[in-house]
Coordinates of N, CA, C and O in Angstrom, one line a residue:
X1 N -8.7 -4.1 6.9 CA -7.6 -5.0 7.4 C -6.9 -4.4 8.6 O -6.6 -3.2 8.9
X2 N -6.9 -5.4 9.1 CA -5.8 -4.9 10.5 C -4.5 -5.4 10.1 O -4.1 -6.3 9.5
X3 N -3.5 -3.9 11.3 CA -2.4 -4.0 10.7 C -1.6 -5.1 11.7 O -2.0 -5.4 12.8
X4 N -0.5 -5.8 11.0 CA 0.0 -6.4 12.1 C 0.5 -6.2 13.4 O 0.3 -6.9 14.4
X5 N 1.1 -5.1 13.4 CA 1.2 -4.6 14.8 C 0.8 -3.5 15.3 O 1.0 -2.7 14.5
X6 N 0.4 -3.1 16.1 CA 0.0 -1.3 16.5 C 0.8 -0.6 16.9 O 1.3 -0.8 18.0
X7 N 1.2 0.3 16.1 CA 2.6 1.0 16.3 C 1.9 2.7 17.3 O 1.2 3.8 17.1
X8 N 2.4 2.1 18.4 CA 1.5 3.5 19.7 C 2.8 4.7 19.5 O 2.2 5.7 19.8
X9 N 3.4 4.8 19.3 CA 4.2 6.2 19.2 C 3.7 7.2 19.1 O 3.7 8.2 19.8
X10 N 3.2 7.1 17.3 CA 2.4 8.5 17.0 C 3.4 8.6 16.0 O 3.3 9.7 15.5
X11 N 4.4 8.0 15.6 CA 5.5 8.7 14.0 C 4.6 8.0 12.9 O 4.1 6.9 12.9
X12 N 4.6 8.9 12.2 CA 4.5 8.2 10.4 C 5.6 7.6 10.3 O 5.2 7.1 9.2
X13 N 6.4 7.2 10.4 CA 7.1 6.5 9.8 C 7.3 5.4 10.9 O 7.0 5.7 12.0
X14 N 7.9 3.8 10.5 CA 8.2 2.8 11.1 C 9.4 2.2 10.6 O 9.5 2.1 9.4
X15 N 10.5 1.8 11.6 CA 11.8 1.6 11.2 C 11.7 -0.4 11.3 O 11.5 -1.1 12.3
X16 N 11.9 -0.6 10.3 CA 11.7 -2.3 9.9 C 13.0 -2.9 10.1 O 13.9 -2.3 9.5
X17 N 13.3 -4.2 10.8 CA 14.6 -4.7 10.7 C 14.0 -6.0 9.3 O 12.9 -6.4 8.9
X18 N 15.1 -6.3 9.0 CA 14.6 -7.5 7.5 C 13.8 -8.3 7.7 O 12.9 -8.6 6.9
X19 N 13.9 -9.0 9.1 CA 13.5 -10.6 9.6 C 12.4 -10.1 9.9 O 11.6 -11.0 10.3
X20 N 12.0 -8.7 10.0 CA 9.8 -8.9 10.0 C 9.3 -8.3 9.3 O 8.1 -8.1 9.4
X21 N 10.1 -7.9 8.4 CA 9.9 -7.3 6.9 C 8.7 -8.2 6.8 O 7.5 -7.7 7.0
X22 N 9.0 -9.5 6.5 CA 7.7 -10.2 5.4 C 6.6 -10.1 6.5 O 5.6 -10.6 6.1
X23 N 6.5 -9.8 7.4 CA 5.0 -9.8 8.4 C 4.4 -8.5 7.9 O 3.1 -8.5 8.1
X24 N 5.1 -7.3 7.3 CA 4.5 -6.1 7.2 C 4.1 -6.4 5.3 O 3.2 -5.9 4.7
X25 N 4.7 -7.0 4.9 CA 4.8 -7.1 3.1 C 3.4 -6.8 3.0 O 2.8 -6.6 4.0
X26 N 3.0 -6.6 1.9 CA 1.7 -6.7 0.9 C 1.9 -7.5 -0.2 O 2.9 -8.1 -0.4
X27 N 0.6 -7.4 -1.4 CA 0.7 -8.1 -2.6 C 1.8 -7.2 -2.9 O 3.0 -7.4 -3.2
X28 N 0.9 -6.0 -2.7 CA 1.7 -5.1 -3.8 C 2.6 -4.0 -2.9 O 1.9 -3.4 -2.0
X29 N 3.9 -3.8 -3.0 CA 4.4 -2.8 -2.3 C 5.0 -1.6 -3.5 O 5.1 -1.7 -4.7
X30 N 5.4 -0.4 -2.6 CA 5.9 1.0 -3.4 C 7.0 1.0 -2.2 O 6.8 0.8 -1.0
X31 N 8.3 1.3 -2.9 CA 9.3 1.5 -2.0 C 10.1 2.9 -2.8 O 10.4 2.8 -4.0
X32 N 10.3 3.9 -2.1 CA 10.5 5.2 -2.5 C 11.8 5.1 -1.3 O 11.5 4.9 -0.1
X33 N 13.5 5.2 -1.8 CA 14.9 5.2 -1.1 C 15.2 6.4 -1.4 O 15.1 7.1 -2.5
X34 N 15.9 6.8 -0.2 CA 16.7 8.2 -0.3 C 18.0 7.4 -0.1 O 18.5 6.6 0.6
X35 N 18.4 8.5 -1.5 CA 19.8 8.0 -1.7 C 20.5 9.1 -2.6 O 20.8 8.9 -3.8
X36 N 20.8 10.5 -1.9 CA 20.8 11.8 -2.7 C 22.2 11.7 -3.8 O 22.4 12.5 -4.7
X37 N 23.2 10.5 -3.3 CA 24.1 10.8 -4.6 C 23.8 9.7 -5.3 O 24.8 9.5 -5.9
X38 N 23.2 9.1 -5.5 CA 22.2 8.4 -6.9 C 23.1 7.3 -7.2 O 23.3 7.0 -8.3
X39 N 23.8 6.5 -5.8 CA 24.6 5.3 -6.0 C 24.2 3.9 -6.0 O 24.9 2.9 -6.4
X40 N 23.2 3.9 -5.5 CA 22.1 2.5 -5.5 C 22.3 1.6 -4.6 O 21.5 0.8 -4.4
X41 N 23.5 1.6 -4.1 CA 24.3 1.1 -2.8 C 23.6 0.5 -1.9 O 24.1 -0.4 -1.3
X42 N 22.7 0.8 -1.7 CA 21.5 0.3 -0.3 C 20.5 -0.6 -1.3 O 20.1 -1.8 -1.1
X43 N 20.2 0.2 -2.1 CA 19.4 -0.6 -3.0 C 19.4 -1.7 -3.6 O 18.5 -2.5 -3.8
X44 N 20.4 -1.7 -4.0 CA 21.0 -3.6 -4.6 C 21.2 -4.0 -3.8 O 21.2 -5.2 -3.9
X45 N 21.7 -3.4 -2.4 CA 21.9 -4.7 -1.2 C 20.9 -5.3 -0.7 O 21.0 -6.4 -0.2
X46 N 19.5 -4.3 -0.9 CA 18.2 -5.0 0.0 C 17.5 -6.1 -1.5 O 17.0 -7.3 -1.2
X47 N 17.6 -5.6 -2.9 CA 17.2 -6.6 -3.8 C 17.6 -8.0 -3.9 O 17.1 -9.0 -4.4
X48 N 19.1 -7.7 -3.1 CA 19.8 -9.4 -3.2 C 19.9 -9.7 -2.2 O 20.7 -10.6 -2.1
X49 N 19.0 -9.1 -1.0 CA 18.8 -10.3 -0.1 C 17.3 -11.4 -0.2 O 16.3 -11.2 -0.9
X50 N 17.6 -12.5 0.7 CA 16.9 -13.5 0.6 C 15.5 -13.5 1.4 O 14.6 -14.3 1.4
X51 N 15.6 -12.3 2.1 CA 14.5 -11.9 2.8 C 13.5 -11.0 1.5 O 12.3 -11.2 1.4
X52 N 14.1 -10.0 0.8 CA 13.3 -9.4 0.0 C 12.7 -10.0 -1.0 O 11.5 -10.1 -1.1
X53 N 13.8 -10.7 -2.1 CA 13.5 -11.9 -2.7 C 12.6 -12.6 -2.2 O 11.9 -13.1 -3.1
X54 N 12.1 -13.0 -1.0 CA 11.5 -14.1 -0.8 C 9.7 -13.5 -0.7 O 8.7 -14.1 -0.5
X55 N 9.7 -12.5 -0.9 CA 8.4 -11.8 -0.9 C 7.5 -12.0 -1.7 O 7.8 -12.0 -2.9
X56 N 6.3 -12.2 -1.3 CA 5.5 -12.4 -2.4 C 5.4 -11.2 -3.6 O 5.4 -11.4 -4.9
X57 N 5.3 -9.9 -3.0 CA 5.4 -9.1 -4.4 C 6.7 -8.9 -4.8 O 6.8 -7.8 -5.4
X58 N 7.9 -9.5 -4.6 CA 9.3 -9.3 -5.6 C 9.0 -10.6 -6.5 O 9.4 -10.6 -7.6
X59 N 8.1 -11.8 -5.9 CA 8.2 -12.8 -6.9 C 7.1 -12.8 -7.8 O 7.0 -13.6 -8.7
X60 N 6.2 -11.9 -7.6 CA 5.0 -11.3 -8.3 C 5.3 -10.4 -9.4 O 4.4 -10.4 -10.3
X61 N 6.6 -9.3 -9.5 CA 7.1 -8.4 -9.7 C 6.0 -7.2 -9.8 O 5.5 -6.7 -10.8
X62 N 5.5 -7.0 -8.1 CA 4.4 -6.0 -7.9 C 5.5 -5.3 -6.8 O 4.9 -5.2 -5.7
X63 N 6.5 -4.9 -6.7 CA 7.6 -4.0 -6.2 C 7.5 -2.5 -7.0 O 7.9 -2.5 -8.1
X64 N 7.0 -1.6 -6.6 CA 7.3 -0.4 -7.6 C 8.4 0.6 -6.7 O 8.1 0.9 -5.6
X65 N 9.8 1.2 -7.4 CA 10.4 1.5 -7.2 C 10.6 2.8 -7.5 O 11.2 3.1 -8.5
X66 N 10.1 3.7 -6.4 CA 9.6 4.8 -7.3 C 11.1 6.4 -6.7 O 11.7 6.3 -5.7
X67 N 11.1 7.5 -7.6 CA 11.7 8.3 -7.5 C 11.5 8.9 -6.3 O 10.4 9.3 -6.0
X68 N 12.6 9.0 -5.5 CA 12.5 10.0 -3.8 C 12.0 11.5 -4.3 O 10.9 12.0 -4.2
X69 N 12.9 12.0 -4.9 CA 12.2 13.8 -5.4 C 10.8 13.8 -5.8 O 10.2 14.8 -5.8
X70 N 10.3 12.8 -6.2 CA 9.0 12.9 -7.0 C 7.7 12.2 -5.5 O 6.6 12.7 -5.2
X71 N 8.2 11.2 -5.1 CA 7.2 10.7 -4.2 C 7.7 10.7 -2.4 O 7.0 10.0 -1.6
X72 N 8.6 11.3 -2.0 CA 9.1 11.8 -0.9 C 7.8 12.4 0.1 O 7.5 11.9 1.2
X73 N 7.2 13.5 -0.6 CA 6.3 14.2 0.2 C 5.0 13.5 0.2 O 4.7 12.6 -0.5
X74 N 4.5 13.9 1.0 CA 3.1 13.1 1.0 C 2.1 14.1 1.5 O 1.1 13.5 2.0
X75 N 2.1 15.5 1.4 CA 0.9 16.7 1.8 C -0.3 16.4 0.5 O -0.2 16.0 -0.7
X76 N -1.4 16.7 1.2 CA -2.4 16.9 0.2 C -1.9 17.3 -1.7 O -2.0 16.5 -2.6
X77 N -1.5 18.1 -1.7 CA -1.3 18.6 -3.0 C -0.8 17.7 -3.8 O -1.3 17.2 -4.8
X78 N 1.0 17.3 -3.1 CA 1.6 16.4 -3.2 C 1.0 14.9 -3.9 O 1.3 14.3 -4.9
X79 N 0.0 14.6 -2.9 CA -0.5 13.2 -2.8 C -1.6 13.3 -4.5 O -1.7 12.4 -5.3
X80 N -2.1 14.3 -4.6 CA -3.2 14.2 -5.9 C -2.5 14.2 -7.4 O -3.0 13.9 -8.4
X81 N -1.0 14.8 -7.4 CA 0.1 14.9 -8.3 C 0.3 13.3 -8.5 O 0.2 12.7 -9.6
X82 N 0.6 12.7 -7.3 CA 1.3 11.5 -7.7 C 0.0 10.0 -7.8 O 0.2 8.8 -7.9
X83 N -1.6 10.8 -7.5 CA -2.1 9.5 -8.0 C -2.5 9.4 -9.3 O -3.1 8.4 -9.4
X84 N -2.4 10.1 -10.6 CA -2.3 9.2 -11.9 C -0.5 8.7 -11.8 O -0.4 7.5 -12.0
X85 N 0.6 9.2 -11.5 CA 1.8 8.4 -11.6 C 1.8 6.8 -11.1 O 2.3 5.9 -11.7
X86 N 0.9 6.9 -9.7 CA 0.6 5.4 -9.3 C -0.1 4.5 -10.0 O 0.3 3.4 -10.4
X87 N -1.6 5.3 -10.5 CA -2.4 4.2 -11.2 C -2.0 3.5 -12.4 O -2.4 2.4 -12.8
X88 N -0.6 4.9 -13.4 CA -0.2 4.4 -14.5 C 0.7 3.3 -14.2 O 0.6 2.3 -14.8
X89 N 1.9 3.5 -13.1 CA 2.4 2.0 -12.4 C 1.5 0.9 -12.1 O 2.1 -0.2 -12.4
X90 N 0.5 0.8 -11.7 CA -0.2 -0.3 -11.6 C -1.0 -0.8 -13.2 O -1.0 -2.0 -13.7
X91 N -1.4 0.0 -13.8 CA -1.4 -0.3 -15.4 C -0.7 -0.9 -15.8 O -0.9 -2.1 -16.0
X92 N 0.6 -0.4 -16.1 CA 1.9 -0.6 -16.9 C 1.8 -1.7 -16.3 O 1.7 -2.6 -17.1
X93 N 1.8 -2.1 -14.8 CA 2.3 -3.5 -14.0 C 1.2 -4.8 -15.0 O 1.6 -5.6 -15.8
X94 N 0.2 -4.7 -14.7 CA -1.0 -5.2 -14.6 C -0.5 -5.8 -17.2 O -0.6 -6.8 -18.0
X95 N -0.3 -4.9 -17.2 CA -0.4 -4.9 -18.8 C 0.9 -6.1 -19.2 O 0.8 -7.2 -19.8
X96 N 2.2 -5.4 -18.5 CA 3.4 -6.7 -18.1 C 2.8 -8.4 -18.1 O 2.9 -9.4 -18.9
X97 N 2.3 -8.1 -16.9 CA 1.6 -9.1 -16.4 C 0.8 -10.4 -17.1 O 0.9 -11.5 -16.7
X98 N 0.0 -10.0 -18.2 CA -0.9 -9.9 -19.3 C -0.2 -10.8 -20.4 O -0.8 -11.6 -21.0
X99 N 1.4 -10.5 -20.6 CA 2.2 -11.1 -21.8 C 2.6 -12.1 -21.3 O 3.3 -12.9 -21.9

């Protein structure tokens, strides 16, 4: 798949405004927030907007919301720790799903 836009910079990371959010969405997304005093404050503000809501995977409930300390890094080592934590997320999701 090609991505929708080609991002030439060279950062891993990409800073999204809301209104093209859904051009980047997937079925399925993993959204990992840093939020070191554990107030949620950013995070209920992006769930109750009408732009996130309107996503196919918030209305799918294929959103996985995962712990910053736990999925933050992403080095080799890192990355092979957290793929049974994913696959059991997509289980658990998929099993939901099923009832």
């Amino acid at each position: 798949f090609k991505m929708p836009h080609q991002e030439s910079s060279g950062e891993q990371t990409l800073q999204l405004s809301m209104e093209v959010l859904p051009e980047y969405a997937a079925d399925y997304m993993f959204l990992t927030t840093y939020d070191p005093e554990k107030k949620g404050d950013q995070l209920k503000k992006l769930k109750a907007s009408g732009v996130w809501s309107g996503l196919d995977a918030a209305k799918n409930n294929r959103i996985f919301y995962n712990d910053y300390d736990t999925f933050y890094r992403y080095d080799p080592i890192a990355i092979v720790g957290q793929i049974d934590l994913i696959a059991d997320m997509l289980i658990e999701q998929a099993k939901e799903s099923q009832k």
